PDB file of C-alpha atoms in Angstrom:
ATOM      1  CA  VAL I 220       1.747  -7.679  -6.068  1.00  0.00           C
ATOM      2  CA  GLY I 221       1.528  -7.096  -9.776  1.00  0.00           C
ATOM      3  CA  THR I 222       3.662  -5.845 -12.610  1.00  0.00           C
ATOM      4  CA  SER I 223       2.989  -4.332 -15.999  1.00  0.00           C
ATOM      5  CA  CYS I 224       2.136  -7.855 -17.212  1.00  0.00           C
ATOM      6  CA  ILE I 225      -0.945  -7.729 -14.961  1.00  0.00           C
ATOM      7  CA  SER I 226      -2.804  -5.038 -16.821  1.00  0.00           C
ATOM      8  CA  MET I 227      -5.681  -4.782 -19.256  1.00  0.00           C
ATOM      9  CA  GLY I 228      -7.830  -7.878 -19.466  1.00  0.00           C
ATOM     10  CA  THR I 229      -6.552  -9.554 -16.305  1.00  0.00           C
ATOM     11  CA  ASP I 230      -9.180 -10.265 -13.661  1.00  0.00           C
ATOM     12  CA  LEU I 231      -7.766  -9.944 -10.143  1.00  0.00           C
ATOM     13  CA  LYS I 232      -9.277  -9.997  -6.697  1.00  0.00           C
ATOM     14  CA  PRO I 233     -10.246  -6.530  -5.411  1.00  0.00           C
ATOM     15  CA  VAL I 234      -7.345  -4.483  -4.081  1.00  0.00           C
ATOM     16  CA  GLY I 235      -7.243  -1.835  -1.367  1.00  0.00           C
ATOM     17  CA  HIS I 236      -4.034  -0.051  -2.342  1.00  0.00           C
ATOM     18  CA  ILE I 237      -2.011   0.358  -5.519  1.00  0.00           C
ATOM     19  CA  ILE I 238       1.573   1.591  -5.563  1.00  0.00           C
ATOM     20  CA  TYR I 239       2.082   2.800  -9.116  1.00  0.00           C
ATOM     21  CA  ILE I 240       5.768   2.425  -9.915  1.00  0.00           C
ATOM     22  CA  GLN I 241       5.234   1.668 -13.596  1.00  0.00           C
ATOM     23  CA  GLY I 242       5.749   5.306 -14.577  1.00  0.00           C
ATOM     24  CA  GLY I 243       5.090   6.563 -18.075  1.00  0.00           C
ATOM     25  CA  LYS I 244       2.378   8.984 -19.134  1.00  0.00           C
ATOM     26  CA  SER I 245      -0.284   6.810 -20.763  1.00  0.00           C
ATOM     27  CA  GLU I 246      -3.710   8.003 -19.676  1.00  0.00           C
ATOM     28  CA  THR I 247      -5.206   4.642 -20.652  1.00  0.00           C
ATOM     29  CA  SER I 248      -2.755   2.639 -18.519  1.00  0.00           C
ATOM     30  CA  LEU I 249      -3.208   4.961 -15.579  1.00  0.00           C
ATOM     31  CA  LYS I 250      -7.002   4.843 -15.720  1.00  0.00           C
ATOM     32  CA  GLN I 251      -6.837   1.047 -16.022  1.00  0.00           C
ATOM     33  CA  ALA I 252      -4.750   0.856 -12.840  1.00  0.00           C
ATOM     34  CA  ILE I 253      -7.075   3.222 -10.970  1.00  0.00           C
ATOM     35  CA  GLY I 254     -10.081   1.248 -12.201  1.00  0.00           C
ATOM     36  CA  ARG I 255      -8.614  -1.919 -10.698  1.00  0.00           C
ATOM     37  CA  GLY I 256      -8.557  -0.321  -7.290  1.00  0.00           C
ATOM     38  CA  THR I 257     -11.921   1.402  -7.470  1.00  0.00           C
ATOM     39  CA  ARG I 258     -13.914  -1.740  -8.294  1.00  0.00           C
ATOM     40  CA  LYS I 259     -16.818  -1.963  -5.877  1.00  0.00           C
ATOM     41  CA  VAL I 260     -17.275  -5.171  -3.949  1.00  0.00           C
ATOM     42  CA  PRO I 261     -19.311  -5.946  -0.838  1.00  0.00           C
ATOM     43  CA  GLY I 262     -17.529  -4.718   2.292  1.00  0.00           C
ATOM     44  CA  LYS I 263     -15.024  -2.520   0.483  1.00  0.00           C
ATOM     45  CA  THR I 264     -15.232   1.044   1.760  1.00  0.00           C
ATOM     46  CA  LYS I 265     -11.954   2.648   0.711  1.00  0.00           C
ATOM     47  CA  PHE I 266      -9.060   2.519  -1.684  1.00  0.00           C
ATOM     48  CA  SER I 267      -5.728   4.330  -1.900  1.00  0.00           C
ATOM     49  CA  PHE I 268      -3.291   4.910  -4.742  1.00  0.00           C
ATOM     50  CA  THR I 269       0.360   5.949  -4.452  1.00  0.00           C
ATOM     51  CA  ASP I 270       2.452   7.367  -7.281  1.00  0.00           C
ATOM     52  CA  PHE I 271       5.927   8.864  -7.256  1.00  0.00           C
ATOM     53  CA  CYS I 272       7.565  11.890  -8.864  1.00  0.00           C
ATOM     54  CA  VAL I 273      11.267  11.343  -9.487  1.00  0.00           C
ATOM     55  CA  THR I 274      12.743  14.840  -9.688  1.00  0.00           C
ATOM     56  CA  ASN I 275      16.378  14.140 -10.552  1.00  0.00           C
ATOM     57  CA  ILE I 276      15.635  12.649 -14.005  1.00  0.00           C
ATOM     58  CA  ASP I 277      13.954  15.104 -16.383  1.00  0.00           C
ATOM     59  CA  ALA I 278      11.926  12.589 -18.404  1.00  0.00           C
ATOM     60  CA  MET I 279      10.583  10.876 -15.284  1.00  0.00           C
ATOM     61  CA  GLU I 280       9.609  14.211 -13.743  1.00  0.00           C
ATOM     62  CA  ARG I 281       7.814  15.271 -16.955  1.00  0.00           C
ATOM     63  CA  HIS I 282       5.888  11.984 -17.028  1.00  0.00           C
ATOM     64  CA  ALA I 283       4.941  12.345 -13.355  1.00  0.00           C
ATOM     65  CA  ASN I 284       3.644  15.847 -14.077  1.00  0.00           C
ATOM     66  CA  VAL I 285       1.464  14.483 -16.900  1.00  0.00           C
ATOM     67  CA  ARG I 286       0.089  11.853 -14.506  1.00  0.00           C
ATOM     68  CA  ARG I 287      -0.514  14.582 -11.898  1.00  0.00           C
ATOM     69  CA  GLY I 288      -2.683  16.386 -14.472  1.00  0.00           C
ATOM     70  CA  ILE I 289      -4.662  13.201 -15.119  1.00  0.00           C
ATOM     71  CA  TYR I 290      -5.243  12.703 -11.386  1.00  0.00           C
ATOM     72  CA  THR I 291      -6.402  16.295 -11.050  1.00  0.00           C
ATOM     73  CA  ASP I 292      -8.836  15.836 -13.950  1.00  0.00           C
ATOM     74  CA  LEU I 293     -10.244  12.669 -12.365  1.00  0.00           C
ATOM     75  CA  TYR I 294     -10.259  13.809  -8.732  1.00  0.00           C
ATOM     76  CA  GLU I 295     -10.572  17.467  -7.808  1.00  0.00           C
ATOM     77  CA  ALA I 296      -7.879  17.527  -5.166  1.00  0.00           C
ATOM     78  CA  PRO I 297      -5.568  14.507  -4.961  1.00  0.00           C
ATOM     79  CA  THR I 298      -3.365  14.588  -1.869  1.00  0.00           C
ATOM     80  CA  GLU I 299       0.318  15.227  -2.505  1.00  0.00           C
ATOM     81  CA  ILE I 300       3.066  14.535   0.007  1.00  0.00           C
ATOM     82  CA  ASP I 301       6.515  16.061  -0.395  1.00  0.00           C
ATOM     83  CA  MET I 302       9.360  13.910   0.799  1.00  0.00           C
TER      84      MET I 302
END
């Protein structure tokens, strides 16, 4: 478990899943979080990343849409689940 205080410059053990509830639209922060999860270590074969799109608050939805664009630029077809 980490928070925004565990970000750039902090060395953590490899992780298998990140739940990104920090929000915002900083490409640097987002890529830093993804980079934490995609670090290669012996025996690690997969990694997953979960983000949320809050649709009832305009600013949060706009930020999520910016992040969606970043994911699409990084990974051709990120999986989206409607709930």
